[in-house]
GROMACS .gro file of N, CA and C in nm:
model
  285
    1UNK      N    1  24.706  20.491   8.871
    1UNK     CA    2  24.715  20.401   8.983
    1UNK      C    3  24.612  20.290   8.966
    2UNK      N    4  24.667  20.135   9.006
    2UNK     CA    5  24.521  20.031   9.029
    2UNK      C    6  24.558  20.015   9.153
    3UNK      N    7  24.454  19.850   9.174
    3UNK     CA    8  24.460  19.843   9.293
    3UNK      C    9  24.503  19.679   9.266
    4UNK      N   10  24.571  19.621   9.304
    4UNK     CA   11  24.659  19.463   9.325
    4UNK      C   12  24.643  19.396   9.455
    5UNK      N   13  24.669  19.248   9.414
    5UNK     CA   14  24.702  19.203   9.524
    5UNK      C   15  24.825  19.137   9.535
    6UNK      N   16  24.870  19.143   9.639
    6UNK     CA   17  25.049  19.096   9.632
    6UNK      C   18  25.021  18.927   9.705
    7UNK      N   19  25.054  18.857   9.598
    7UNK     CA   20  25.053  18.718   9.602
    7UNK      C   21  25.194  18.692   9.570
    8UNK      N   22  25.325  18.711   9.579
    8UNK     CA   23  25.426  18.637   9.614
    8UNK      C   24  25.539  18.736   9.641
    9UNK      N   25  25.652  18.724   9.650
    9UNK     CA   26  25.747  18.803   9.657
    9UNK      C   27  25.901  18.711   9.606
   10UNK      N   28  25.995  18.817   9.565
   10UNK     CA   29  26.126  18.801   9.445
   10UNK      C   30  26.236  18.817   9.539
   11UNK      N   31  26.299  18.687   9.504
   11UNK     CA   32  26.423  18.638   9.649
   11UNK      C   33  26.543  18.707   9.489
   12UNK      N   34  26.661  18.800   9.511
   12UNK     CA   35  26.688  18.812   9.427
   12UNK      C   36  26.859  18.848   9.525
   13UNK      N   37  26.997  18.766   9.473
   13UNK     CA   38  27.132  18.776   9.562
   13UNK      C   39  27.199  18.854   9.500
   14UNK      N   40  27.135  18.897   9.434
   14UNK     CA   41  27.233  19.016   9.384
   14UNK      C   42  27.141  19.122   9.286
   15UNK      N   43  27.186  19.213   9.379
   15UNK     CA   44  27.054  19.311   9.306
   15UNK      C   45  27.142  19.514   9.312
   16UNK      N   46  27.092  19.576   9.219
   16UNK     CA   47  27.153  19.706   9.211
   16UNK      C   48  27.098  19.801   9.358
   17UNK      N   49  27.283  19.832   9.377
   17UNK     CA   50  27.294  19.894   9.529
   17UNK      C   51  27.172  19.964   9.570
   18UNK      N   52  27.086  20.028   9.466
   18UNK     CA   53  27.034  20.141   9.525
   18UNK      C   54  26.877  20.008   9.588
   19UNK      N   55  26.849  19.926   9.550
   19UNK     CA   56  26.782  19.788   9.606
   19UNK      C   57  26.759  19.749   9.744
   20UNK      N   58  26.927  19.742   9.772
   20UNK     CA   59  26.930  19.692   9.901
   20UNK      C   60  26.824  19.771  10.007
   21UNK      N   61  26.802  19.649  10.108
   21UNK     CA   62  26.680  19.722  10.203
   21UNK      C   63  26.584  19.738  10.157
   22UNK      N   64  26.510  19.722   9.992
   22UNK     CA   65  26.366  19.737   9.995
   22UNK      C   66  26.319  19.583   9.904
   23UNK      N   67  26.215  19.558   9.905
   23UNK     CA   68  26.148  19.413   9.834
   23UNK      C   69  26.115  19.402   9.719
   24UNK      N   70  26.111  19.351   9.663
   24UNK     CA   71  26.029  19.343   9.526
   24UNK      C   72  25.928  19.235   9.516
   25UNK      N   73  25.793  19.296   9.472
   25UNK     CA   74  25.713  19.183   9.528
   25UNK      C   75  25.574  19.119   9.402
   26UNK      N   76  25.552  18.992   9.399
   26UNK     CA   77  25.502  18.979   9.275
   26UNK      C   78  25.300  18.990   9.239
   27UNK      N   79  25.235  19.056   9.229
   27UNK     CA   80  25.143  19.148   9.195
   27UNK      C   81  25.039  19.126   9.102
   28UNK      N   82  24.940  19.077   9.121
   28UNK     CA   83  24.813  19.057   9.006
   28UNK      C   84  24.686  19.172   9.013
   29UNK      N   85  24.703  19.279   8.939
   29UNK     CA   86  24.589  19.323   8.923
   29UNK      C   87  24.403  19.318   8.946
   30UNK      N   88  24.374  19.401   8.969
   30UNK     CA   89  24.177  19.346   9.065
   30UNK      C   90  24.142  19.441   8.946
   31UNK      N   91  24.027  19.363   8.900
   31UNK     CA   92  23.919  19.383   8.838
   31UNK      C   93  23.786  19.493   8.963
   32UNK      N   94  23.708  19.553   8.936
   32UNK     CA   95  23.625  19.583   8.980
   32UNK      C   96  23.553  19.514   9.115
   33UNK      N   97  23.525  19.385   9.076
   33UNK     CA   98  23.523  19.304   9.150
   33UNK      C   99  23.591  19.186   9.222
   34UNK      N  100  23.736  19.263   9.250
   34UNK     CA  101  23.810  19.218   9.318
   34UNK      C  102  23.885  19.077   9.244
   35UNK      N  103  23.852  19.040   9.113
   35UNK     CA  104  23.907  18.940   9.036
   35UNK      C  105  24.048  18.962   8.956
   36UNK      N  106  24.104  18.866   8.991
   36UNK     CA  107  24.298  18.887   8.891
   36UNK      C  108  24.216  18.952   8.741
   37UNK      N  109  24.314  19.051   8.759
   37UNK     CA  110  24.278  19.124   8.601
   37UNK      C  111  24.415  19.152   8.484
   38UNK      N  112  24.436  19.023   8.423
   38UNK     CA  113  24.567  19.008   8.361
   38UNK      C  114  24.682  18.970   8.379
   39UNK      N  115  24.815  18.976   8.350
   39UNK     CA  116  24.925  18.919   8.421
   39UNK      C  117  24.988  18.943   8.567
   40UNK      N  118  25.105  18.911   8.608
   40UNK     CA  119  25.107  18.913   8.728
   40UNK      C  120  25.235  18.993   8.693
   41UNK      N  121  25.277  19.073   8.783
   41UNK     CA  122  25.353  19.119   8.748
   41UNK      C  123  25.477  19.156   8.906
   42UNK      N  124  25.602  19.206   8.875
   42UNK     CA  125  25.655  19.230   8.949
   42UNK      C  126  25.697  19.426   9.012
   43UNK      N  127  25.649  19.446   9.166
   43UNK     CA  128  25.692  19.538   9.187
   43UNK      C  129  25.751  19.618   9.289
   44UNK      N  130  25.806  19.721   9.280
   44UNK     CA  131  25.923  19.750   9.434
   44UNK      C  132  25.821  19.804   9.513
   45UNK      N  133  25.828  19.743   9.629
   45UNK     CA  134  25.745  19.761   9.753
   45UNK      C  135  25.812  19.906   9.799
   46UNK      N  136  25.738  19.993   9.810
   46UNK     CA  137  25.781  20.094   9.929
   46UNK      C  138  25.670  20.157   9.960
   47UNK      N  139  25.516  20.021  10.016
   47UNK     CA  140  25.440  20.075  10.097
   47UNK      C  141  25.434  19.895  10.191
   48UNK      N  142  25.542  19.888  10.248
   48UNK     CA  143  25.601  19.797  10.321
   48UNK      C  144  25.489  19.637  10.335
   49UNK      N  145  25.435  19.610  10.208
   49UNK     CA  146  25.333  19.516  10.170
   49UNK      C  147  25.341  19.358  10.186
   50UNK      N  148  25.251  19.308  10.245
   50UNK     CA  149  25.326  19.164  10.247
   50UNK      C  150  25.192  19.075  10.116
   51UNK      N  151  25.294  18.935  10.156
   51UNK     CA  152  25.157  18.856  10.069
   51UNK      C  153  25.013  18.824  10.121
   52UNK      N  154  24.920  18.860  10.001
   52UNK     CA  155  24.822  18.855  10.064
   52UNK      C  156  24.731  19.000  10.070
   53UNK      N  157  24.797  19.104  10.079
   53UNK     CA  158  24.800  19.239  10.112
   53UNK      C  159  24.720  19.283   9.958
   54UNK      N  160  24.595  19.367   9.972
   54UNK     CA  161  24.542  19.430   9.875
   54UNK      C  162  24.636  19.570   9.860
   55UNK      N  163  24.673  19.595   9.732
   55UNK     CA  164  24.758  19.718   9.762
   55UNK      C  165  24.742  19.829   9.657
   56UNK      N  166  24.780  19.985   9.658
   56UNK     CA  167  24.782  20.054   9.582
   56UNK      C  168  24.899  20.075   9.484
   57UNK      N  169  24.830  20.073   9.375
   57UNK     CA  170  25.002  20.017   9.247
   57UNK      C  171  25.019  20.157   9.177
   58UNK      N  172  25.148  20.209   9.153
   58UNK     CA  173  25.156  20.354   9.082
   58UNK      C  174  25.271  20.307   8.980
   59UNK      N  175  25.194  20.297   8.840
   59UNK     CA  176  25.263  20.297   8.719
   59UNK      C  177  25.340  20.377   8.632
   60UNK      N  178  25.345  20.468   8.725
   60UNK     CA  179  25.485  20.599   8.667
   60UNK      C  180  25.571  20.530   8.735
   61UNK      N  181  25.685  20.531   8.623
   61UNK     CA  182  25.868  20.536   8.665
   61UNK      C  183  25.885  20.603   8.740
   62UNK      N  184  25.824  20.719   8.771
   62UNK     CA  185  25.875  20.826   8.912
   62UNK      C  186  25.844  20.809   9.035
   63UNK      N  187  25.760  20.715   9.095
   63UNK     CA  188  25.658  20.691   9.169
   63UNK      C  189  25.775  20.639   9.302
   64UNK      N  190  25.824  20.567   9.239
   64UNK     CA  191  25.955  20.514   9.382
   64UNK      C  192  26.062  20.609   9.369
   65UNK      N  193  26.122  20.690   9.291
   65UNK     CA  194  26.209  20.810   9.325
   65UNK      C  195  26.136  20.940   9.402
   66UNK      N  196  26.006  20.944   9.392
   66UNK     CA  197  25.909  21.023   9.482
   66UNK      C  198  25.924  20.991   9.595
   67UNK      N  199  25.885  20.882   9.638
   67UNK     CA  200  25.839  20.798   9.759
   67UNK      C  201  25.982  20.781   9.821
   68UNK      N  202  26.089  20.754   9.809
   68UNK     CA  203  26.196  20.711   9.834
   68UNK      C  204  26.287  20.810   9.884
   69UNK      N  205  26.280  20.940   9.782
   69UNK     CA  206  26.357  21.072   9.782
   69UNK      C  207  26.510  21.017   9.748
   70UNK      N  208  26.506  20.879   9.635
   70UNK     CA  209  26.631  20.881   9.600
   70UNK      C  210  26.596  20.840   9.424
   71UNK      N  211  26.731  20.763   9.338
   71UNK     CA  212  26.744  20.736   9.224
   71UNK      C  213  26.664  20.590   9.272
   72UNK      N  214  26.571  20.547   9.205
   72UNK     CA  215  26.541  20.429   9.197
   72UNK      C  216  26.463  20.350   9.067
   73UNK      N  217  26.512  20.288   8.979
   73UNK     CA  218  26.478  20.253   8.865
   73UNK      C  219  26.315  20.164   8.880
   74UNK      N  220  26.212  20.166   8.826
   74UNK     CA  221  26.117  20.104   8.908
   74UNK      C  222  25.956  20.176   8.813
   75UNK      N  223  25.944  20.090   8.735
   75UNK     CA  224  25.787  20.090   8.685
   75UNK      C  225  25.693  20.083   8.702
   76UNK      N  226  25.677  19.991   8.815
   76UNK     CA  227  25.580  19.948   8.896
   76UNK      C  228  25.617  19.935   9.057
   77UNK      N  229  25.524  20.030   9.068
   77UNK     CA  230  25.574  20.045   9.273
   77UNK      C  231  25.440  20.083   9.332
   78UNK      N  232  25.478  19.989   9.453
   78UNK     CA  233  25.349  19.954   9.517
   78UNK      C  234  25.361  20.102   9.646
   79UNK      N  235  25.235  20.152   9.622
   79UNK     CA  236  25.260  20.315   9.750
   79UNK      C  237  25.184  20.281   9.864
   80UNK      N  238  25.136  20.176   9.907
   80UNK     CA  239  25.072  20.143  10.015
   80UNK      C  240  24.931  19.992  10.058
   81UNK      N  241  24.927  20.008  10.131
   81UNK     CA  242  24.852  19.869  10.118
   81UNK      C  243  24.709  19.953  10.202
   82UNK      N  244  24.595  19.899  10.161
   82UNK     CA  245  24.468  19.935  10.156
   82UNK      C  246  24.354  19.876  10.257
   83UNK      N  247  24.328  19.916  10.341
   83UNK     CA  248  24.218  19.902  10.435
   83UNK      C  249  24.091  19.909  10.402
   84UNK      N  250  23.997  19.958  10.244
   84UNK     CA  251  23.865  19.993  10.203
   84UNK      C  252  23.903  20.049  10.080
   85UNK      N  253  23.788  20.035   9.977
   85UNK     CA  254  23.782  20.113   9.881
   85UNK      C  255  23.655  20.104   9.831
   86UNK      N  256  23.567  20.247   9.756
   86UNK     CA  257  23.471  20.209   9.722
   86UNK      C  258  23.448  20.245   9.579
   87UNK      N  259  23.404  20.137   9.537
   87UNK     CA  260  23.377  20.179   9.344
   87UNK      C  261  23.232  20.175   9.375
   88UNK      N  262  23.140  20.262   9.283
   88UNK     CA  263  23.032  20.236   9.245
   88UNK      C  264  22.872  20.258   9.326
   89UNK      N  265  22.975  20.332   9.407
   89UNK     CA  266  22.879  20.346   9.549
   89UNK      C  267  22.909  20.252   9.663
   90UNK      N  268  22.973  20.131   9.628
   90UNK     CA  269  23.000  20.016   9.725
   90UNK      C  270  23.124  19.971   9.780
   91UNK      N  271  23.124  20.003   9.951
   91UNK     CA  272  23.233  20.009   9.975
   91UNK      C  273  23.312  19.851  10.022
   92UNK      N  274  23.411  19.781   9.964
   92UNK     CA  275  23.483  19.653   9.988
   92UNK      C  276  23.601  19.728  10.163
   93UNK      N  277  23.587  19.611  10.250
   93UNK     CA  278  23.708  19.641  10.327
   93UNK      C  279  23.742  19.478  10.315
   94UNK      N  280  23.922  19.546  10.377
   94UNK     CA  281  24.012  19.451  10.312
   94UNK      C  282  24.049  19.399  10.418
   95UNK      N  283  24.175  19.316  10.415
   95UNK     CA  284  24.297  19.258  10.518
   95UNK      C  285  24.182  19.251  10.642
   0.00000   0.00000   0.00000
């Protein structure tokens, strides 16, 4: 798991049935200190995240067929959006 921030979201008109009703949303990685850490990437929201939103990212393929309790194809899925976290002894709060 990291921790992201969701800076945009994926307008997409045609997308596989099992899709419909959830977002896909576009995602830059935090460094330690809260800095973009590498590319940006795209992922299926099903911890109902908007932009802007610091969030928790789960990089197993299984992570949205868990969360979902259905078939959902999905590499990157966001499991919730984040109120605090502390690395290092030091705790950051968010939103």
């Amino acid at each position: 798991m990291r921790i992201a921030r969701v800076v945009g979201n994926v307008v997409s008109t045609i997308k596989d049935e099992s899709y419909y009703g959830y977002k896909l949303m576009i995602i830059e990685y935090l460094d330690e200190n809260g800095e973009p850490d590498g590319n940006r990437l795209i992922a299926f929201d099903a911890g109902q995240a908007g932009v802007g939103d610091t969030v928790l990212v789960n990089v197993d393929g299984g992570a949205a067929n868990m969360l979902l309790d259905k078939d959902i194809i999905a590499d990157v899925t966001i499991c919730g959006v984040l109120d605090s976290f502390t690395y290092d002894g030091k705790t950051t709060r968010l939103n």
